[in-house]
Structure formats: C-alpha cells, structure tokens
Coordinates of C-alpha atoms and ligand atoms in Angstrom, one line a residue:
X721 CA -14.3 3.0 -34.1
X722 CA -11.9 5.5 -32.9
X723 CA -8.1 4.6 -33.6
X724 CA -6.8 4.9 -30.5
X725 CA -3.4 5.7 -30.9
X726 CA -4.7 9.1 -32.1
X727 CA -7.3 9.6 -30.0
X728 CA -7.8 13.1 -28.8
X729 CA -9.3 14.0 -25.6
X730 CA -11.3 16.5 -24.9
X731 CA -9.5 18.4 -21.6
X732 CA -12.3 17.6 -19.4
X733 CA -12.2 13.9 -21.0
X734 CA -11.7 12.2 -17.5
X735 CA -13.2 15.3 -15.6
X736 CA -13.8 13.8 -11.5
X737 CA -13.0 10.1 -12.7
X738 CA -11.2 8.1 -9.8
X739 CA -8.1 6.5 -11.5
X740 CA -5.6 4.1 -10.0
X741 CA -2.6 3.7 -11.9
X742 CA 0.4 1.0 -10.3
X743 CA 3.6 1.9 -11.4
X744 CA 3.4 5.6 -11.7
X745 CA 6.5 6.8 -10.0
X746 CA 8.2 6.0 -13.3
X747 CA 8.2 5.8 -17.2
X748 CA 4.7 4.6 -18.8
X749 CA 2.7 4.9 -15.9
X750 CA 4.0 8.2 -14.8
X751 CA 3.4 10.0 -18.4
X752 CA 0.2 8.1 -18.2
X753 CA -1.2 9.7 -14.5
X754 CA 0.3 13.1 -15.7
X755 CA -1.8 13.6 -18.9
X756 CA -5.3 11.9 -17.2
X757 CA -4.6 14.2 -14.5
X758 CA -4.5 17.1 -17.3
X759 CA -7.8 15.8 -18.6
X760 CA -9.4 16.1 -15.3
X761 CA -8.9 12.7 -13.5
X762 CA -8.4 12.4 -10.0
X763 CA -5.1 9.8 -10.5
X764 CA -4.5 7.8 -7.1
X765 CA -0.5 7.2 -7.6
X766 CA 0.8 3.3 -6.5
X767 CA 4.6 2.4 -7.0
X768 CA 7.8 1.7 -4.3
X769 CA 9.5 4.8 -3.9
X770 CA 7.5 7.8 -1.9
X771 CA 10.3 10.2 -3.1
X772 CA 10.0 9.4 -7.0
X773 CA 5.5 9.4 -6.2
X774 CA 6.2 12.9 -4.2
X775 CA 7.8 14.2 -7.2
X776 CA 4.7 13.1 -9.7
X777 CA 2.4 14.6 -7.3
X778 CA 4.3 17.7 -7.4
X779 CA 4.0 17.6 -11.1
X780 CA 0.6 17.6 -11.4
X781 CA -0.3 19.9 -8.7
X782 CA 2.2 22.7 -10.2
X783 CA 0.5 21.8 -13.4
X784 CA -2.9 22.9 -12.0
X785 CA -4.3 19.7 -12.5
X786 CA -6.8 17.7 -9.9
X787 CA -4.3 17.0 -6.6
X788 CA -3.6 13.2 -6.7
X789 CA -3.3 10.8 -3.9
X790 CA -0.4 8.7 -3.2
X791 CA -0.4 5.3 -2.0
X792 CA 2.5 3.3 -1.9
X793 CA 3.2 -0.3 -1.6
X794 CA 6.1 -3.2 -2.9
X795 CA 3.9 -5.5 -4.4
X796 CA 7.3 -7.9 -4.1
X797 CA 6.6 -7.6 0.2
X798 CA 2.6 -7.4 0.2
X799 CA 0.7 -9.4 1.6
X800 CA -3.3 -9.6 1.1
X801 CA -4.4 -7.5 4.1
X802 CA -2.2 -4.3 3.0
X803 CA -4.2 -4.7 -0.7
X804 CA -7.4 -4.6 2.0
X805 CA -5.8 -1.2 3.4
X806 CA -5.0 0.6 0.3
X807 CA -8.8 -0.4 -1.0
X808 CA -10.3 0.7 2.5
X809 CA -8.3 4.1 2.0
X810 CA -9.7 4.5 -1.7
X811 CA -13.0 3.5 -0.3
X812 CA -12.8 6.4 2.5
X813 CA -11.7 9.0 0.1
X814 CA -13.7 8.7 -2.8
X815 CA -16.5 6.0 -2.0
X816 CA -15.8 4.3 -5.3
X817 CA -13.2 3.4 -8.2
X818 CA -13.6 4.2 -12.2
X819 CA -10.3 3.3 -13.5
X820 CA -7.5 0.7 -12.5
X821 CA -4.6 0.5 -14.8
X822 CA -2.1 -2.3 -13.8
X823 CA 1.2 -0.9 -15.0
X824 CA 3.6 -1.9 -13.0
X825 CA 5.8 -4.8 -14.2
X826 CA 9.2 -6.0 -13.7
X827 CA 11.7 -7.3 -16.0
X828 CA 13.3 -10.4 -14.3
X829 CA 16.0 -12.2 -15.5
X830 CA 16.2 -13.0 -19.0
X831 CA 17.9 -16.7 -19.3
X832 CA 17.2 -19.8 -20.9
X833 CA 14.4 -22.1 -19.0
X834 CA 17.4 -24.7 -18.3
X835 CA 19.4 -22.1 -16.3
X836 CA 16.6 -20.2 -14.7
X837 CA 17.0 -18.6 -11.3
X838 CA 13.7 -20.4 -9.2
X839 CA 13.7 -17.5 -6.8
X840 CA 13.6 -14.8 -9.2
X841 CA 11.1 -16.5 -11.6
X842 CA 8.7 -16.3 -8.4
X843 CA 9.5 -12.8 -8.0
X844 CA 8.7 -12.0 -11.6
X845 CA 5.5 -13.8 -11.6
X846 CA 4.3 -12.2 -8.1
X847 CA 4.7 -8.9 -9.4
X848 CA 3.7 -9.4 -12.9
X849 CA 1.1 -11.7 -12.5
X850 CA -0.2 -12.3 -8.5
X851 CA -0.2 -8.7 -7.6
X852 CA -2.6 -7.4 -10.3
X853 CA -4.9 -10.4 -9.6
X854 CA -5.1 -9.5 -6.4
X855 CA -5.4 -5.9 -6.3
X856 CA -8.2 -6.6 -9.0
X857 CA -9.9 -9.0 -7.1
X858 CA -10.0 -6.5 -3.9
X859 CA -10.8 -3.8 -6.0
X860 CA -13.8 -5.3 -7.4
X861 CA -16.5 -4.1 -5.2
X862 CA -15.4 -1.0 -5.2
X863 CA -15.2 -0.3 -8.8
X864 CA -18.9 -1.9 -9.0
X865 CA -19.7 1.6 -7.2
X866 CA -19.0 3.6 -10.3
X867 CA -21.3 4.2 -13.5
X868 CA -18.6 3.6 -15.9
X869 CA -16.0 1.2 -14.7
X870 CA -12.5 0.3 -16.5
X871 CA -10.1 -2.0 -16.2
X872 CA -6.7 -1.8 -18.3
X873 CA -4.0 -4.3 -17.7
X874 CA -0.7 -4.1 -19.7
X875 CA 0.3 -6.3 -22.5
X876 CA 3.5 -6.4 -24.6
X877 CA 5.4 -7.4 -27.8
X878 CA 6.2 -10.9 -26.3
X879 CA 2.5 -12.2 -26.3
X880 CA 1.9 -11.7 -30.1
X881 CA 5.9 -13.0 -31.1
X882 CA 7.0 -15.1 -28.2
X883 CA 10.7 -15.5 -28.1
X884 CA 13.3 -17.1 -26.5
X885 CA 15.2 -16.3 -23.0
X886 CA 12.6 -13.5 -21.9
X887 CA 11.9 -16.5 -19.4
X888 CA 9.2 -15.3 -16.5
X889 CA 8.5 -11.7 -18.1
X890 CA 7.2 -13.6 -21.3
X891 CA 5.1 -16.1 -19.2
X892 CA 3.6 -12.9 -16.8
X893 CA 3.0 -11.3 -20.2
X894 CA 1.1 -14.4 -21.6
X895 CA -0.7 -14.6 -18.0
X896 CA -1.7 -11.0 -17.8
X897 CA -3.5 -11.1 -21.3
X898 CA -5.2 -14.4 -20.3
X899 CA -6.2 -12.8 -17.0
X900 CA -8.0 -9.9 -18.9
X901 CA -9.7 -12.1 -21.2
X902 CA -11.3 -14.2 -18.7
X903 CA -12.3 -11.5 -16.2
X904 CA -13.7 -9.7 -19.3
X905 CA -16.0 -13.0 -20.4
X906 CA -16.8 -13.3 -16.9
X907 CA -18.2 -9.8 -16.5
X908 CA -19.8 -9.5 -19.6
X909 CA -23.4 -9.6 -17.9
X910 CA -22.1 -6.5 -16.4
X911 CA -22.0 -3.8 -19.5
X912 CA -21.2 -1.2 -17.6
X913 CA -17.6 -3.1 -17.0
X914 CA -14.6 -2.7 -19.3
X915 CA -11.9 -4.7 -19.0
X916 CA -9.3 -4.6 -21.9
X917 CA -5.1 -4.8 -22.1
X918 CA -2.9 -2.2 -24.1
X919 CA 0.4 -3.1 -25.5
X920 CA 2.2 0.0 -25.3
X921 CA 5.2 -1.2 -28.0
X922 CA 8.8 -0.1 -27.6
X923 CA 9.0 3.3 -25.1
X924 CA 11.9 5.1 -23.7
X925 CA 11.9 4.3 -19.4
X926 CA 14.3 2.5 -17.7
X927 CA 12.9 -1.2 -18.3
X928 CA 13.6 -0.6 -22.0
X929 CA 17.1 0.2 -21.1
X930 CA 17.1 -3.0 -18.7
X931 CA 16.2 -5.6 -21.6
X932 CA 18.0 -3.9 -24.7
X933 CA 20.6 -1.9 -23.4
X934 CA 22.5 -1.8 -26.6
X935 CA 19.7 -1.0 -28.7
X936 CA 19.8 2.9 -30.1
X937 CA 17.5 4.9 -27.8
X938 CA 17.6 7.9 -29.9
X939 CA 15.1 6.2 -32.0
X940 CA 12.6 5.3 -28.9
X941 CA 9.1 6.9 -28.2
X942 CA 9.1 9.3 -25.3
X943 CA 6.5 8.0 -22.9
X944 CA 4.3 10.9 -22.7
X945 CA 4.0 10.6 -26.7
X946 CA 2.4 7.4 -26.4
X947 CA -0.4 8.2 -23.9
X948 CA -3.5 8.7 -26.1
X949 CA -4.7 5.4 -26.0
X950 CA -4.3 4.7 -22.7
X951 CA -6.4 7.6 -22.1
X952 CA -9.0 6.4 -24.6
X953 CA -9.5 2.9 -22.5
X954 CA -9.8 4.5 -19.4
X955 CA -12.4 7.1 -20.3
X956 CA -15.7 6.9 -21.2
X957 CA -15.0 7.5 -25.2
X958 CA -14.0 3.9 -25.1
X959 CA -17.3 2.4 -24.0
X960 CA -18.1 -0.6 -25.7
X961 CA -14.2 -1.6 -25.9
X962 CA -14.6 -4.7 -24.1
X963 CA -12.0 -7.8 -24.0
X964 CA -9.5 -6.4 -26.4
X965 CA -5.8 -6.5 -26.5
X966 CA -5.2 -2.6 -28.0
X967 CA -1.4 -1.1 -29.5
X968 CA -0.8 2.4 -27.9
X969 CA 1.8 2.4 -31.2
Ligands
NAP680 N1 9.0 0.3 -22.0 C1 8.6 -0.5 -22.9 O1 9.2 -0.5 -24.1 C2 7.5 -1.5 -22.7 C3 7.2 -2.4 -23.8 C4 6.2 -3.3 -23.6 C5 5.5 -3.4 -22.3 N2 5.9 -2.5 -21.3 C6 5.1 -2.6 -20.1 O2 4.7 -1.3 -19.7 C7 4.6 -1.2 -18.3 C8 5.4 0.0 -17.8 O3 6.8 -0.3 -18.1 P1 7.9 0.9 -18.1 O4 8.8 0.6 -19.2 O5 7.3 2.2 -17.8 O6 8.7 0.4 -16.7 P2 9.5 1.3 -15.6 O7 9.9 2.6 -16.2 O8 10.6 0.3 -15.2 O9 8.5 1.5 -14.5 C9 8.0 0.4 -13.7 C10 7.0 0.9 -12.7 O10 6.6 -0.3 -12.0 C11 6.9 -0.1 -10.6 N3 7.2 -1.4 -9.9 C12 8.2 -2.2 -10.3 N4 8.3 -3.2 -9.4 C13 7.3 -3.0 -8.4 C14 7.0 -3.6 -7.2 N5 7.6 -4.7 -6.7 N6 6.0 -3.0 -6.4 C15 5.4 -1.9 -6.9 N7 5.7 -1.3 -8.0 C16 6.7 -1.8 -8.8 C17 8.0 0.9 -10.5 O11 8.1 1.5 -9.2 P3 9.4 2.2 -8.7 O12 9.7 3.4 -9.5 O13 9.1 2.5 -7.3 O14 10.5 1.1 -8.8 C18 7.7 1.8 -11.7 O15 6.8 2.8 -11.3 C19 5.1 -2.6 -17.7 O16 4.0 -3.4 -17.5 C20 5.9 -3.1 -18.9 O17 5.9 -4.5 -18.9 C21 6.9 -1.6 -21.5

C-alpha cells in the first residue's frame, strides 16, 4: 500500500472532483483546499468568517487553480434546514459530491470533569461531534451521485493516548472516530464508498497555539507540509482505504 504521508500526487490527481472541506478559512483545512485545488479539485470552502474564505478563494484563483465556491455557515448557530440549503446549493451547482472532509473542530475548554463548564461542553460536542453528523447525513444522497465517493473525518492524538483535562475535545475526538467506523461498516455494501479518519499529529494553526501555548512552535509542522495524505484519502489513489484511522505524520 501506499504510505500516505508521502504520497505524491500526480497534478491532475483530483482533476474535476467536487470537494467539501469545513474549516478551510484557517490552518489544516485551508493548506488542505489550497493544494487539492492545485491538483485539480473543485474545493467548495465552509468555515465562519467570509473575509478569511474570500481570502482562500483568492489564493487559489491567483494560483490558477479550478475557482472554488464559498459557502459559509457557524455550525455553533445552525440549525438542520440551513445544512438542507448549503446541500441544495451544492446540488444546483455541481449535481453531486466526491469528497467531504470534516475539518473543522473547536478546542473547548480544557478542565477537569468535576469543574466543567455545562454550556461549553455542549458547544464543543455540537461543533465537534453534531455538526459533522449532520452535514454527513444531508450530504448523503448527494455524494451517492458520484463514481468515487470519500468521506474523511478528523481524528487526533487524544483517541490513541487519552489524557486528562482535554474534557469535551477528547470525548468529540473519541466520538468522531466512532462515527467513522460505524458509517464505514454500514456502507460497506456500498464499495464505491470510502469513509476513513486522518489524524493529522501536532501542526502549526492557531488551535495548536490555543491548547499548548507554551510549547516551542519553532519545532511545529507547517500545515501545508502535512497535506499529502489528506490528499491521498480524498482521491481516487486511495480506493480500497476503507474504515481506517490514517497519521498525516
Ligand atoms: N493543529 C493540530 O496540531 C491538530 C492536532 C490534532 C488534530 N487537529 C484537528 O485538525 C482539524 C483542524 O485544526 P486546525 O488546527 O487547523 O484548527 P484551526 O486553525 O483553529 O481552524 C479551525 C477551523 O474550523 C473552523 N470552525 C471552528 N469553529 C467553527 C464553527 N462553529 N462553525 C464553522 N466552522 C468552525 C474555523 O473557522 P473560522 O476560521 O471561521 O473560525 C477554522 O476554519 C481539527 O479537527 C482539529 O481538531 C489539529
């Protein structure tokens, strides 16, 4: 099998593939819809801020790249009828989905289980754990319209060595990877479907900063270095991947 983490597409190694990717105003999942958009993808941008997805899209277009399509929505505020809107508008545009990467994740507060802000725990597990299930589950159909369908959720350090005060992140983490193993078993009758989660180990963004901001960033991946095997799961080179928990590092 091909190692992922130094796998090396070909340019046109997501040539006209419809790509979703939340969470790519920033960090991961903005290195990540920069370089599929350099190997041909048509990346369909999802995070909060218009102004940080403006400048992406400006990115890629100056690049030369395929010209991406924003969509925009606080998966804190959503409720299930604006997932049916942004679907509908991927459905009107393209007709179909090949890729969804769920990226975007937030932090939380980091406290023992004793002290534990209620409210924010909620947050935390909406965003982290609600929202993906739900865009999944109304991307569904669509994504059945492709010939070569992947799904890529995102995994972390915390699922393999649990530890202590990482409170609801840790739990969305755990949740996430047990999401992607049971949609995967469930559409295992369905080979054309891949469903896997990547781990992509300790990166440079701001969330990094947010849980160790003493830690010595000199020594930290750049996101755009770690990209190779998230472009592996979401291409074609990856069929028969299926179910697997994959390390970008
Ligand atoms: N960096 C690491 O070392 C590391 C390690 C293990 C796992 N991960 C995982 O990798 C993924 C990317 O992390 P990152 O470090 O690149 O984080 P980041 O730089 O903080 O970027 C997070 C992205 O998620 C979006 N987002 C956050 N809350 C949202 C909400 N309520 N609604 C919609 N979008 C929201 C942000 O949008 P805005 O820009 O609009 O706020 C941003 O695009 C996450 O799933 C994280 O858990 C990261």
């Amino acid at each position: 099998m091909t190692d992922p983490r130094t796998y090396q597409p070909s340019k046109d190694a997501l040539k006209d593939r419809v790509i979703l990717i939340t969470g790519a105003s920033d960090g991961i999942g903005k290195a990540v819809a920069i370089a599929a958009a350099s190997h041909g993808a048509q990346v369909v941008l999802h995070g909060r801020s218009v102004r940080k997805l403006e400048a992406v899209y400006d990115e890629i277009v100056n690049a030369g790249a395929p010209r991406p399509s924003i969509l925009p929505l606080d998966f804190e505020k959503a409720g299930p009828e604006e997932y049916e809107k942004l679907v509908a508008a991927l459905e009107q545009e393209f007709g179909r989905l090949d890729g969804l990467l769920h990226n975007a994740s937030m932090l939380g507060e980091r406290a023992p289980i004793e002290h534990h802000d209620v409210a924010k725990w909620m947050r935390t597990m909406h965003v982290n754990v609600n929202a993906p299930f739900i865009l999944t589950r109304t991307c569904l159909p669509l994504l059945k319209k492709s010939a070569d369908p992947v799904i890529l959720f995102t995994s972390s350090g915390v699922v393999s060595s649990p530890r202590p005060f990482w409170g609801s992140y840790l739990v969305s983490k755990w949740a996430s990877d047990g999401l992607m193993s049971m949609l995967a078993q469930e559409l295992e009758k369905q080979p054309a479907m891949r469903v896997n989660s990547i781990n992509p180990g300790a990166v440079k963004t701001n969330m990094r900063l947010q849980a160790y901001p003493a830690e010595d960033r000199s020594k930290l991946r750049e996101a755009h270095t770690i990209v190779a095997a998230y472009l592996y799961l979401l291409g074609p080179d990856s069929r028969g991947v299926h179910g697997q928990t994959i390390n970008a590092q």
